[in-house]
Short mmCIF file of C-alpha atoms in Angstrom, two decimals:
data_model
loop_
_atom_site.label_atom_id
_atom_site.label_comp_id
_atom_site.label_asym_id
_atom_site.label_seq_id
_atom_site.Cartn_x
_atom_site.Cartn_y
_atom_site.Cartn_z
CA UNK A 1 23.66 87.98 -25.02
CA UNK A 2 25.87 85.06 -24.27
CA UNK A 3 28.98 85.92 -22.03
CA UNK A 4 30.45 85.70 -18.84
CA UNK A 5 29.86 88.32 -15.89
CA UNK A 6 32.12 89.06 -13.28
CA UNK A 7 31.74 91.51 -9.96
CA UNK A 8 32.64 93.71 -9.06
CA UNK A 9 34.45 95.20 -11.73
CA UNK A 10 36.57 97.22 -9.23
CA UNK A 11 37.90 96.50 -5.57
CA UNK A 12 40.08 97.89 -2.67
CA UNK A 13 40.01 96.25 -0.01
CA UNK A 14 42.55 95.77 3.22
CA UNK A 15 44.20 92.68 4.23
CA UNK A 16 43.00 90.10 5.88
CA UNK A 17 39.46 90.95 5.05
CA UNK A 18 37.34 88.47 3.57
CA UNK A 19 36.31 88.87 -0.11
CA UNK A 20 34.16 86.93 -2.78
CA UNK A 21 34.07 87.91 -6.64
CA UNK A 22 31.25 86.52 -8.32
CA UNK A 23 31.52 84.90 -11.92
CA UNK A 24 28.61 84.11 -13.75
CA UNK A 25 27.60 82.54 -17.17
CA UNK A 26 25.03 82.13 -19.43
CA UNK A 27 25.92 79.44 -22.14
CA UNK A 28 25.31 76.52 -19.99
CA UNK A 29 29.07 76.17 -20.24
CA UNK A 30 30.71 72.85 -18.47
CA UNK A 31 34.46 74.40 -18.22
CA UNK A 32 35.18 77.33 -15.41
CA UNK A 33 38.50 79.18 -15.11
CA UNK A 34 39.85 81.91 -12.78
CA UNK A 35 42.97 83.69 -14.07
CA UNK A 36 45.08 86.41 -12.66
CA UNK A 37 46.88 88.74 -15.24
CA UNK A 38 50.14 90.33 -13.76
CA UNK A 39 52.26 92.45 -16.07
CA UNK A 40 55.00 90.80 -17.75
CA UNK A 41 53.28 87.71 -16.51
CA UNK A 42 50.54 86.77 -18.84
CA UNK A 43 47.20 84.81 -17.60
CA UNK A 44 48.31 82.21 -14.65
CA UNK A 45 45.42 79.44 -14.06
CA UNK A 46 44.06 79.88 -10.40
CA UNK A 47 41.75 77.13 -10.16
CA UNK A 48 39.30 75.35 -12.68
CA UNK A 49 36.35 73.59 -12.56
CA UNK A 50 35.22 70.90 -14.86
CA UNK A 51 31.87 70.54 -13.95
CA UNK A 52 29.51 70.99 -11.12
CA UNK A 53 31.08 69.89 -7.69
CA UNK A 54 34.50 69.39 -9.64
CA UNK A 55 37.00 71.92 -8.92
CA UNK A 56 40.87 71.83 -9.53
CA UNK A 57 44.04 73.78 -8.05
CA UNK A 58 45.68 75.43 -11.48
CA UNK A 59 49.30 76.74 -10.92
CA UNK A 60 48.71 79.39 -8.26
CA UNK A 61 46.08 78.47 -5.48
CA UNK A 62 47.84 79.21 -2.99
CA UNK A 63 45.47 81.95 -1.17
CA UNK A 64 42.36 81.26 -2.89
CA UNK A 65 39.44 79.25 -2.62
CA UNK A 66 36.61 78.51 -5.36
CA UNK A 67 32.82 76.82 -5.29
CA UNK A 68 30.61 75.50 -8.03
CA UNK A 69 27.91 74.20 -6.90
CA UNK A 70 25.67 75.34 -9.61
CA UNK A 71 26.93 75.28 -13.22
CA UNK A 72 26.28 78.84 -13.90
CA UNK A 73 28.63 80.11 -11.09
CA UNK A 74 32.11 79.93 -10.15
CA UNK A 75 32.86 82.40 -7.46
CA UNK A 76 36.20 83.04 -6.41
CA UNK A 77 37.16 82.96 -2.43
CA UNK A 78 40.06 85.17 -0.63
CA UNK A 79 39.64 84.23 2.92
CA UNK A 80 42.39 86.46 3.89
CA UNK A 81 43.81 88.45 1.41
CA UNK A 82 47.39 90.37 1.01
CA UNK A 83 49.20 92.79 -0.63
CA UNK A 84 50.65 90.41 -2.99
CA UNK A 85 47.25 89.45 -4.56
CA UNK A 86 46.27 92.87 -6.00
CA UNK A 87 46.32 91.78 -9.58
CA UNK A 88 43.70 92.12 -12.50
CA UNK A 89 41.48 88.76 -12.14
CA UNK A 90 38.95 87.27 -15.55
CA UNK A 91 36.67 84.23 -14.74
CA UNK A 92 36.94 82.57 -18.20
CA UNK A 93 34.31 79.54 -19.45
CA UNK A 94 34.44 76.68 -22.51
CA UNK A 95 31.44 74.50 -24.04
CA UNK A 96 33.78 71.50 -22.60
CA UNK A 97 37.09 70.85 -20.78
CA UNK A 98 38.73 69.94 -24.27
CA UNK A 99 40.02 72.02 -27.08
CA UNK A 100 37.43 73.73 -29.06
CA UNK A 101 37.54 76.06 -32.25
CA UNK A 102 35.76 78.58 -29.08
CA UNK A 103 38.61 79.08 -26.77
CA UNK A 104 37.81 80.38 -23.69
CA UNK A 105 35.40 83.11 -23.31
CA UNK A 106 36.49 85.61 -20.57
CA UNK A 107 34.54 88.12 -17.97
CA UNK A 108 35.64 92.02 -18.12
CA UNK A 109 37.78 91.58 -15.41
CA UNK A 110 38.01 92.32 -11.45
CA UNK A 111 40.50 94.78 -11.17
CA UNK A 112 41.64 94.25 -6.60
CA UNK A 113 43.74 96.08 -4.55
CA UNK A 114 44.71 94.84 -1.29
CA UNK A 115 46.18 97.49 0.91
CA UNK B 1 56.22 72.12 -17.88
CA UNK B 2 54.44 73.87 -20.54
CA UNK B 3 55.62 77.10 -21.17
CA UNK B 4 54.77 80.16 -24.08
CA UNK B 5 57.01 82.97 -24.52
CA UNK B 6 56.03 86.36 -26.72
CA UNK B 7 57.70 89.21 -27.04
CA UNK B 8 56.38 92.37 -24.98
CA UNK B 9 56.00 95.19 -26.89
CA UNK B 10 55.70 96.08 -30.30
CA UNK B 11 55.63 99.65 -32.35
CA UNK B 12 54.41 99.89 -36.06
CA UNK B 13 53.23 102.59 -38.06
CA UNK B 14 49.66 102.90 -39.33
CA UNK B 15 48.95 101.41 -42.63
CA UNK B 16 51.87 99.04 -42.26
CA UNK B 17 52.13 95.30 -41.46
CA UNK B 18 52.47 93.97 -37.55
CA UNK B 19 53.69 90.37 -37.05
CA UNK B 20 54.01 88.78 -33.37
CA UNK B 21 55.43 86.03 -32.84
CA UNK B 22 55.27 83.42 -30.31
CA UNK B 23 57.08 80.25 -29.51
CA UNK B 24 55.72 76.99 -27.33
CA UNK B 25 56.46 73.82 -25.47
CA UNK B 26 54.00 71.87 -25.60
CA UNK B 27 53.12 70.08 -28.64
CA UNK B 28 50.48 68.22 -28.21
CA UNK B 29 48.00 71.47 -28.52
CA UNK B 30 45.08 70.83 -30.31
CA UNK B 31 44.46 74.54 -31.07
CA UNK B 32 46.64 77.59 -30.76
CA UNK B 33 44.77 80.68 -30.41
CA UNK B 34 45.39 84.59 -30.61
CA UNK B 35 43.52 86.67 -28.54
CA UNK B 36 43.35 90.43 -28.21
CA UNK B 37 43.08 92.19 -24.93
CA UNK B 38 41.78 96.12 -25.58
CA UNK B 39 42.98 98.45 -22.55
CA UNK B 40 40.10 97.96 -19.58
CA UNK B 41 38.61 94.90 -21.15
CA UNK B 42 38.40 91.46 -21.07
CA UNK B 43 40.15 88.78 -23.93
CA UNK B 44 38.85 88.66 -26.91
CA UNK B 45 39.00 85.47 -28.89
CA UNK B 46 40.67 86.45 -32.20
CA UNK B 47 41.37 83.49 -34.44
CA UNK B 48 42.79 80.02 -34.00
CA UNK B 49 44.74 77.48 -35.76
CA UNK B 50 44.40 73.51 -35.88
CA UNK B 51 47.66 72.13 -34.70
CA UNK B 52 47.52 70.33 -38.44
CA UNK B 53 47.47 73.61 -40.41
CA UNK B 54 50.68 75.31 -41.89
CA UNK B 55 48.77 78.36 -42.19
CA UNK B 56 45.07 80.69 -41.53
CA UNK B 57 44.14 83.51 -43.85
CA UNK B 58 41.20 85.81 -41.63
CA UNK B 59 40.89 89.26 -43.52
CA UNK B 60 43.58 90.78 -42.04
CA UNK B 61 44.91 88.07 -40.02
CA UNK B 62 47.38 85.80 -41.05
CA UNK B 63 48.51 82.85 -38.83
CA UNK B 64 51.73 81.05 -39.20
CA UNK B 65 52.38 77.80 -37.02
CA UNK B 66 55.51 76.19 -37.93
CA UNK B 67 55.13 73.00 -35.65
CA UNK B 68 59.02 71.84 -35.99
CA UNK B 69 59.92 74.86 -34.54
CA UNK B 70 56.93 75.42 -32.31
CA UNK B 71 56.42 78.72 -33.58
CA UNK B 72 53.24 80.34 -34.26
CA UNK B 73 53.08 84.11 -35.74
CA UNK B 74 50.77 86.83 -36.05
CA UNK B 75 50.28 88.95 -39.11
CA UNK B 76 48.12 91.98 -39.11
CA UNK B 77 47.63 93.32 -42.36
CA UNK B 78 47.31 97.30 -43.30
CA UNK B 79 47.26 98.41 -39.42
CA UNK B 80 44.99 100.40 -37.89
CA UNK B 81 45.14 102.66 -34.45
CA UNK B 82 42.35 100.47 -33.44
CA UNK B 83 44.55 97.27 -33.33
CA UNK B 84 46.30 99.05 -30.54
CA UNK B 85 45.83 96.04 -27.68
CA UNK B 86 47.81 93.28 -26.15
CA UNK B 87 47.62 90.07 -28.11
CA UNK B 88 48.54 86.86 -26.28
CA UNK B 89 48.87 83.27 -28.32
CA UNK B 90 47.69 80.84 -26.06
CA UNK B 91 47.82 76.55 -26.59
CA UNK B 92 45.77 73.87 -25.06
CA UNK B 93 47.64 71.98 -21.84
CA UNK B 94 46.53 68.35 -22.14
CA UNK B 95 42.89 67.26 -21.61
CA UNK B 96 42.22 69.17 -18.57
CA UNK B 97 41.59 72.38 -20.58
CA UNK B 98 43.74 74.39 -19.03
CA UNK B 99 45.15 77.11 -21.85
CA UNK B 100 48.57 78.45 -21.48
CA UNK B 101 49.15 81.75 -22.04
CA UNK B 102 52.09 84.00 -23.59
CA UNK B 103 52.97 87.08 -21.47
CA UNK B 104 51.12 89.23 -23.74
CA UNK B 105 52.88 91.41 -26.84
CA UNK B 106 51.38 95.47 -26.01
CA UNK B 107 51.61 96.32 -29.87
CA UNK B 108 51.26 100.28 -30.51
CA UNK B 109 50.27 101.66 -33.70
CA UNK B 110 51.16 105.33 -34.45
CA UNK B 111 49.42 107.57 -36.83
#
């Protein structure tokens, strides 16, 4: 089944301590995405990745880190993470970094907690 | 910069029509999309419109872009408790792929 797989699905953590969500897909998809979804907020871009080795800061890095060094992957990085980054988090992917009839497809979402 | 703005929240009885509507910035979107966000899950794609269409008939769904305005609508025909979600319209940001997302409209259906 094609799609996108995130993990952990669910995660409290405290702050400061290191974390990594994993994102995974199967399509052999060239376009990675990491959103956070706050309420009232919408989807804000994180980062994004074009293709392998070719990451990008969206419009809220600030806190974050990402990889791809493999085109299947795109984990997400919180080297230190706070209170203000407990939000609901969805790795997304596209065929190609341009508009498609496809959209995005997302992951089931990480749901954090930093305490 | 590019911005989308929905409306949050939406009540409608079942068996009646929903519309949501959206307005955008940016107008050089290629596509403008609708997807549906079911409580605990992921977004689902829904439909989409080419930024050259007036209008997209879908079975139930009806999509409205009226590009002078930059408005883009949703209409759900005949609906059902199980169209109880969040539906965001989202639009294309340039070529870096980067979609832009509405806040999200929570639309509840009551029996």
């Amino acid at each position: 089944e094609a799609q996108v797989t995130q993990n952990p699905r669910y995660l409290i953590t405290v702050t400061g301590k290191k974390l990594t969500v994993t994102c995974s897909q199967n399509m052999n998809h060239e376009y990675m995405s990491w959103y956070r979804q706050d309420p009232g907020l919408g989807l804000r871009q994180i980062y994004y990745s074009m293709n392998v080795e070719v990451t990008d800061k969206g419009d809220v890095p600030e806190g974050y880190k990402v990889s791809r060094k493999e085109k299947r992957n795109f984990p997400l990085i919180l080297e230190s993470p706070s209170p203000n980054q407990t939000s609901l988090y969805f790795c997304a992917s596209s065929l190609s970094p341009g508009p498609t009839i496809y959209g995005y497809t997302f992951g089931s979402g990480t749901r954090l907690t930093v305490v | 910069g590019e911005d989308v703005e929905q409306s949050l929240f939406l009540s409608v009885r079942e068996g009646d029509s929903s519309v949501i509507n959206c307005t955008y910035t940016d107008s050089s979107s290629t596509y403008l999309y609708w997807y549906k966000q079911e409580p605990g899950a992921g977004l689902q794609l829904l439909t989409y419109i080419f930024s050259n269409m007036d209008m997209k008939q879908d079975q139930r769904l009806t999509v409205l872009l009226n590009k002078k305005d930059k408005h883009l609508s949703l209409r759900i025909a005949d609906t059902q408790t199980g169209d109880s979600a969040i539906y965001f319209c989202a639009g294309g940001s340039g070529n870096t792929g980067k979609l832009i997302f509405g806040q999200g409209t929570t639309l509840q259906v009551k029996p």
